[in-house]
mmCIF file of C-alpha atoms in Angstrom:
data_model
loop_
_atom_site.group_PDB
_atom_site.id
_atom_site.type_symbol
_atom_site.label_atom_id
_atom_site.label_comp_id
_atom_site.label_asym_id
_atom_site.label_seq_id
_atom_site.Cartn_x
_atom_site.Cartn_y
_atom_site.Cartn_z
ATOM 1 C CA UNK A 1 0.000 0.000 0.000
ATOM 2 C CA UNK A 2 1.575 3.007 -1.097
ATOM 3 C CA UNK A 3 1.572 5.983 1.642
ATOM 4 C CA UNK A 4 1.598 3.206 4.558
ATOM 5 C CA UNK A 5 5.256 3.975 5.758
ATOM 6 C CA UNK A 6 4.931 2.343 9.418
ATOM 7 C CA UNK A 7 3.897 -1.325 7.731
ATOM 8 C CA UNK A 8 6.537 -3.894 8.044
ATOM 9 C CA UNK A 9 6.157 -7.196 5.629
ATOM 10 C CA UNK A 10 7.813 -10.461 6.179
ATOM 11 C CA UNK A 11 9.124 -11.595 2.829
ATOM 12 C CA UNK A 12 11.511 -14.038 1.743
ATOM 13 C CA UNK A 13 15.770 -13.218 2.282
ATOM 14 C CA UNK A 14 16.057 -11.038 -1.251
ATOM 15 C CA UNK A 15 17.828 -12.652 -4.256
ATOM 16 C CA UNK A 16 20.344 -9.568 -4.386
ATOM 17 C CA UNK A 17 21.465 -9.835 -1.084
ATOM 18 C CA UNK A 18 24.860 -11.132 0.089
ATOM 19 C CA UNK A 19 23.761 -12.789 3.403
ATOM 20 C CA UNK A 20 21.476 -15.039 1.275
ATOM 21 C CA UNK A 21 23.910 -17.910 0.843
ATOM 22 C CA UNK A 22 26.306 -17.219 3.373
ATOM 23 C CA UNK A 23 26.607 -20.005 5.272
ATOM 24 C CA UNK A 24 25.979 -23.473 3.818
ATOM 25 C CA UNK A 25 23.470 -24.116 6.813
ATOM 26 C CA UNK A 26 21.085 -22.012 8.378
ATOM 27 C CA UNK A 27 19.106 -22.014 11.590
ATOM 28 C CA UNK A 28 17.167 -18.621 11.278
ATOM 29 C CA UNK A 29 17.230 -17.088 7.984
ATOM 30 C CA UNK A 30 14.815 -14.017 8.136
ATOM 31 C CA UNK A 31 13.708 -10.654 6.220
ATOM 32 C CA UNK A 32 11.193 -7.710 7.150
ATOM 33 C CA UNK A 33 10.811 -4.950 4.394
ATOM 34 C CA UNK A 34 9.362 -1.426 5.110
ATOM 35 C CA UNK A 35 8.717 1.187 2.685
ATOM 36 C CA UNK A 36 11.119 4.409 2.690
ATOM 37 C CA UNK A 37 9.279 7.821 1.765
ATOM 38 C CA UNK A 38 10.479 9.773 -1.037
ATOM 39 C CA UNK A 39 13.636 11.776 -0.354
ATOM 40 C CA UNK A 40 14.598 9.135 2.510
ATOM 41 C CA UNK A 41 18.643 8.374 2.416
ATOM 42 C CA UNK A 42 19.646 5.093 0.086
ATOM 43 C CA UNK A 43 22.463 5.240 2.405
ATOM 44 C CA UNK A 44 22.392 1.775 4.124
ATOM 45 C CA UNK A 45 25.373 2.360 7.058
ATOM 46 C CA UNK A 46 23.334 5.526 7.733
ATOM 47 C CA UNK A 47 20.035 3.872 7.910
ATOM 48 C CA UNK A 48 21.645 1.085 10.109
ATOM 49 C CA UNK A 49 23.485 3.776 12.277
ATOM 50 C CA UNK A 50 19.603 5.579 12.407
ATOM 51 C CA UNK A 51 17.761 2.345 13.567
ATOM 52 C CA UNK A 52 20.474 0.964 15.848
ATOM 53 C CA UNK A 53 21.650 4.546 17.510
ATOM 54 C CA UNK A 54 18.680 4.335 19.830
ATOM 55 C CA UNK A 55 16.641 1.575 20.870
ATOM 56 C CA UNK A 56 13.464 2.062 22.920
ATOM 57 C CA UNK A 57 13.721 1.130 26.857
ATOM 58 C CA UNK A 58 11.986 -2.030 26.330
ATOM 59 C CA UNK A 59 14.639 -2.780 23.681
ATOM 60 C CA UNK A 60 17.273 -2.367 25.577
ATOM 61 C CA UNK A 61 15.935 -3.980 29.171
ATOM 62 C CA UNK A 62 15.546 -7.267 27.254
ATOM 63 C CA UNK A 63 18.978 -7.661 25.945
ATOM 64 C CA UNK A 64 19.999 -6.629 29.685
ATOM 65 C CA UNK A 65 18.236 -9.723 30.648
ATOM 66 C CA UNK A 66 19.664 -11.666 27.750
ATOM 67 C CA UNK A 67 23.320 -10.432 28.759
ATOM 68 C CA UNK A 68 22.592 -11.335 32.329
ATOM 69 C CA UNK A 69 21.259 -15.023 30.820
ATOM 70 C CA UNK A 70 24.492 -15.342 28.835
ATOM 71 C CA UNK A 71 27.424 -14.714 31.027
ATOM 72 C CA UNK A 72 25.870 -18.321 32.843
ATOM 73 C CA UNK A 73 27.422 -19.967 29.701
ATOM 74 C CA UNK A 74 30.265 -18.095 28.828
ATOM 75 C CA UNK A 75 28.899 -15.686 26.191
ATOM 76 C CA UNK A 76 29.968 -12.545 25.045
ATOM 77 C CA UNK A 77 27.447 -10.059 26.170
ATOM 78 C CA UNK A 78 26.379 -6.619 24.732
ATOM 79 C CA UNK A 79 29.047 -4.790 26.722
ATOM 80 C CA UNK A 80 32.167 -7.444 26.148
ATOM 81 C CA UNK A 81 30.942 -7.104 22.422
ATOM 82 C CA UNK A 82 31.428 -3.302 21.879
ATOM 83 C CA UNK A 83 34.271 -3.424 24.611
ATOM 84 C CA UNK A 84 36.283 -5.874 21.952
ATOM 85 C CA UNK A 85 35.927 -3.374 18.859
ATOM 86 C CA UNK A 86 39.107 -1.455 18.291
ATOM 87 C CA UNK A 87 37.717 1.128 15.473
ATOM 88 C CA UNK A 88 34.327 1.727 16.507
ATOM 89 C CA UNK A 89 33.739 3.050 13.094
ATOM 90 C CA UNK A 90 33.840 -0.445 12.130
ATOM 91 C CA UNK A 91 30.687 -0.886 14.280
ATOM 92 C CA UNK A 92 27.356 0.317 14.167
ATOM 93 C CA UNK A 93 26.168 -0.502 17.595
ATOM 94 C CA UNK A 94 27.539 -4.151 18.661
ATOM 95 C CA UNK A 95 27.693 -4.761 14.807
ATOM 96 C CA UNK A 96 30.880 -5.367 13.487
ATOM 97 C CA UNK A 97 30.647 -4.313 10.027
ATOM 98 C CA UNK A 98 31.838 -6.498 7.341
ATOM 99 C CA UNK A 99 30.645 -5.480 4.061
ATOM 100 C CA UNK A 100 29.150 -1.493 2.674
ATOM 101 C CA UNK A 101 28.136 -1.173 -0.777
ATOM 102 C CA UNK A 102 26.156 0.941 -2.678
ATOM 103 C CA UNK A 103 22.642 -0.115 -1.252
ATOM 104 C CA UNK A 104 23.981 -2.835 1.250
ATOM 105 C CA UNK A 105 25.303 -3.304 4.959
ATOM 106 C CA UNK A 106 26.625 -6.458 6.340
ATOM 107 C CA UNK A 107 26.953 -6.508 9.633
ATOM 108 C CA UNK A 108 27.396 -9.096 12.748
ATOM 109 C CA UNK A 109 29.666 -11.812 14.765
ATOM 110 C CA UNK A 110 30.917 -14.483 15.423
ATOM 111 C CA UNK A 111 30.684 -16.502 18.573
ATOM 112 C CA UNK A 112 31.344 -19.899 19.995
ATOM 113 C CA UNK A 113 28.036 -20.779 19.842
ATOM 114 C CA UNK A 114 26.965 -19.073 16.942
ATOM 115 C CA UNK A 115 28.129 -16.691 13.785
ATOM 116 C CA UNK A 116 25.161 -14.345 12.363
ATOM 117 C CA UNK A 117 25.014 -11.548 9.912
ATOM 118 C CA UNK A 118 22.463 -8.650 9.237
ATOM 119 C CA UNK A 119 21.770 -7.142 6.555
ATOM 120 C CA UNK A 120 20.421 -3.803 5.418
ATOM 121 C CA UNK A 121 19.814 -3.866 1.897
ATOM 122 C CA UNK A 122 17.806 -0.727 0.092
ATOM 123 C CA UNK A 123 15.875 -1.940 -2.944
ATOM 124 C CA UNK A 124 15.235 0.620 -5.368
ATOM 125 C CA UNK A 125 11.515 0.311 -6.402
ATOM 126 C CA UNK A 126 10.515 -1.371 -9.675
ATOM 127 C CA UNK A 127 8.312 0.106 -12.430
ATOM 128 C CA UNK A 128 5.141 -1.822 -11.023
ATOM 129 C CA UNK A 129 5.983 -1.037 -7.800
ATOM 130 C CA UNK A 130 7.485 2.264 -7.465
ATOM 131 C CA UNK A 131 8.163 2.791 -3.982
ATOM 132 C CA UNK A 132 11.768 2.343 -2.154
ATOM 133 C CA UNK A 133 11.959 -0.650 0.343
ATOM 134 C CA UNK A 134 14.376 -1.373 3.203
ATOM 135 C CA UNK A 135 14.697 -5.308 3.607
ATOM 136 C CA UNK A 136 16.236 -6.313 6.773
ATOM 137 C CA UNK A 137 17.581 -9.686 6.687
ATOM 138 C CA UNK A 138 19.268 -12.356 9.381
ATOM 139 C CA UNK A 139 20.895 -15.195 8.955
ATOM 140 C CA UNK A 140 22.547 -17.390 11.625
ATOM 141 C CA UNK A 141 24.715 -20.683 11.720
ATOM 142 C CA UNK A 142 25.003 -22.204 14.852
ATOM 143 C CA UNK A 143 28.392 -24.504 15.532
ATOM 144 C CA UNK A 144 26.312 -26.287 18.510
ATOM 145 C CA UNK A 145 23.960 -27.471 20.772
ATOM 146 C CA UNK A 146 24.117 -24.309 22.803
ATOM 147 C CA UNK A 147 23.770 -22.305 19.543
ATOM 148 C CA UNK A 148 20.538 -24.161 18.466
ATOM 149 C CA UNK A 149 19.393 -23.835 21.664
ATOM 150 C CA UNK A 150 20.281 -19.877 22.138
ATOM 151 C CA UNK A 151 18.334 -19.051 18.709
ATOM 152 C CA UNK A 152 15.225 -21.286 19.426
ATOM 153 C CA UNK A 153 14.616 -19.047 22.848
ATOM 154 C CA UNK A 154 15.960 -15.939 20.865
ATOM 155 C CA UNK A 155 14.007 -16.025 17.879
ATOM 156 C CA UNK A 156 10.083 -14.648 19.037
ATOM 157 C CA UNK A 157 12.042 -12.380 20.452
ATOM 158 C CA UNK A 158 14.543 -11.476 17.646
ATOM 159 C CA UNK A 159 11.349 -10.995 15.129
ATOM 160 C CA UNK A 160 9.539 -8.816 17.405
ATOM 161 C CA UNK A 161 12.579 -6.685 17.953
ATOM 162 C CA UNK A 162 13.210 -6.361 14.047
ATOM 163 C CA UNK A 163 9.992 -5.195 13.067
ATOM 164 C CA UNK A 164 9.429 -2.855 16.719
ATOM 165 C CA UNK A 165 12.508 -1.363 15.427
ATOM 166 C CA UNK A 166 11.665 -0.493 11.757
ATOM 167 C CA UNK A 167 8.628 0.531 12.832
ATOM 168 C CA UNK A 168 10.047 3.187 15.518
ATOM 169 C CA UNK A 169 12.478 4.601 13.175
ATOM 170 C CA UNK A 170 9.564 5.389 10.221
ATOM 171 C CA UNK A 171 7.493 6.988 13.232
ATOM 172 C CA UNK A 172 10.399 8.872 14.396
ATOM 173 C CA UNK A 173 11.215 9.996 10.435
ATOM 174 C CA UNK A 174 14.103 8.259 8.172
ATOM 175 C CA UNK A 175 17.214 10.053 7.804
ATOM 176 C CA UNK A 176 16.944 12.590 4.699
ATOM 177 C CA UNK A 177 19.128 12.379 1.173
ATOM 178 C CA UNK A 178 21.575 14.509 1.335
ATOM 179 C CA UNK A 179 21.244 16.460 -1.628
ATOM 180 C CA UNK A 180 24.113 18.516 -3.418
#
């Protein structure tokens, strides 16, 4: 529906993205895709840096619970993660980055337990369907039983953070194109 800029849409992991065949096995692969307004940034690290800068309090109290949960086991938790980055430009948030192109961010880690990447891929719209679309897409291979286990509990809660978050930053107004 064009106009409808809060409405997030599962949808299958995007053909041109790079996170689609990462990993030869996959234990979450996801996508959520919001449409962008006209004169919104195509910039993906700026529209990660945007969504991640600022998560809402509930946001941010349940990874404090899922950092608590995680040191039992020997994770890395929020804190450790950003603690281990060197260049923080590297980083948006506890991302490492490890790809930018034109109209795609790669971002994540890798973990004992698990490796994942995000991605933030802009998709210019088509000539049927004319609008601009963000696609946010996860993918995660787990190395173990711990792993499997950490993205079965994680997961609700994963898909309800993606699409609380996209939907936040469209109410709170996407980043503008910087025009010269």
């Amino acid at each position: 529906m064009r106009g409808d800029y809060h409405t997030v849409t599962t949808v299958p992991l995007p053909l041109p993205s790079d996170v689609r065949n990462i990993y030869q096995t996959t234990h979450l692969a996801d996508a959520y895709s919001i449409p962008l307004p006209d004169g919104t940034t195509t910039d993906p690290e700026m529209l990660a840096r945007f969504i991640f800068s600022d998560p809402s309090r509930w946001v941010a109290a349940l990874m404090a619970i899922r950092d608590a949960a995680v040191t039992l086991f020997g994770l890395r938790t929020a804190g450790k993660l950003t603690a281990d980055r060197h260049n923080k430009s590297d980083c948006v948030g506890i991302f490492k980055i490890y790809s930018i192109s034109r109209q795609e961010i790669i971002m994540g880690d890798d973990d004992k337990h698990l490796d994942f990447r995000l991605s933030l891929l802009h998709q210019m719209g088509t000539q049927a369907a004319s609008e601009s679309r963000l696609i946010v897409s996860t993918v995660v291979h787990c190395h173990n039983r711990l792993g499997r286990v950490y993205i079965f509990i994680i997961a609700p809660f994963h898909r309800v953070i993606v699409k609380s978050m996209l939907c936040r930053a469209a109410r709170t107004g996407w980043p503008k194109a910087i025009t010269r």
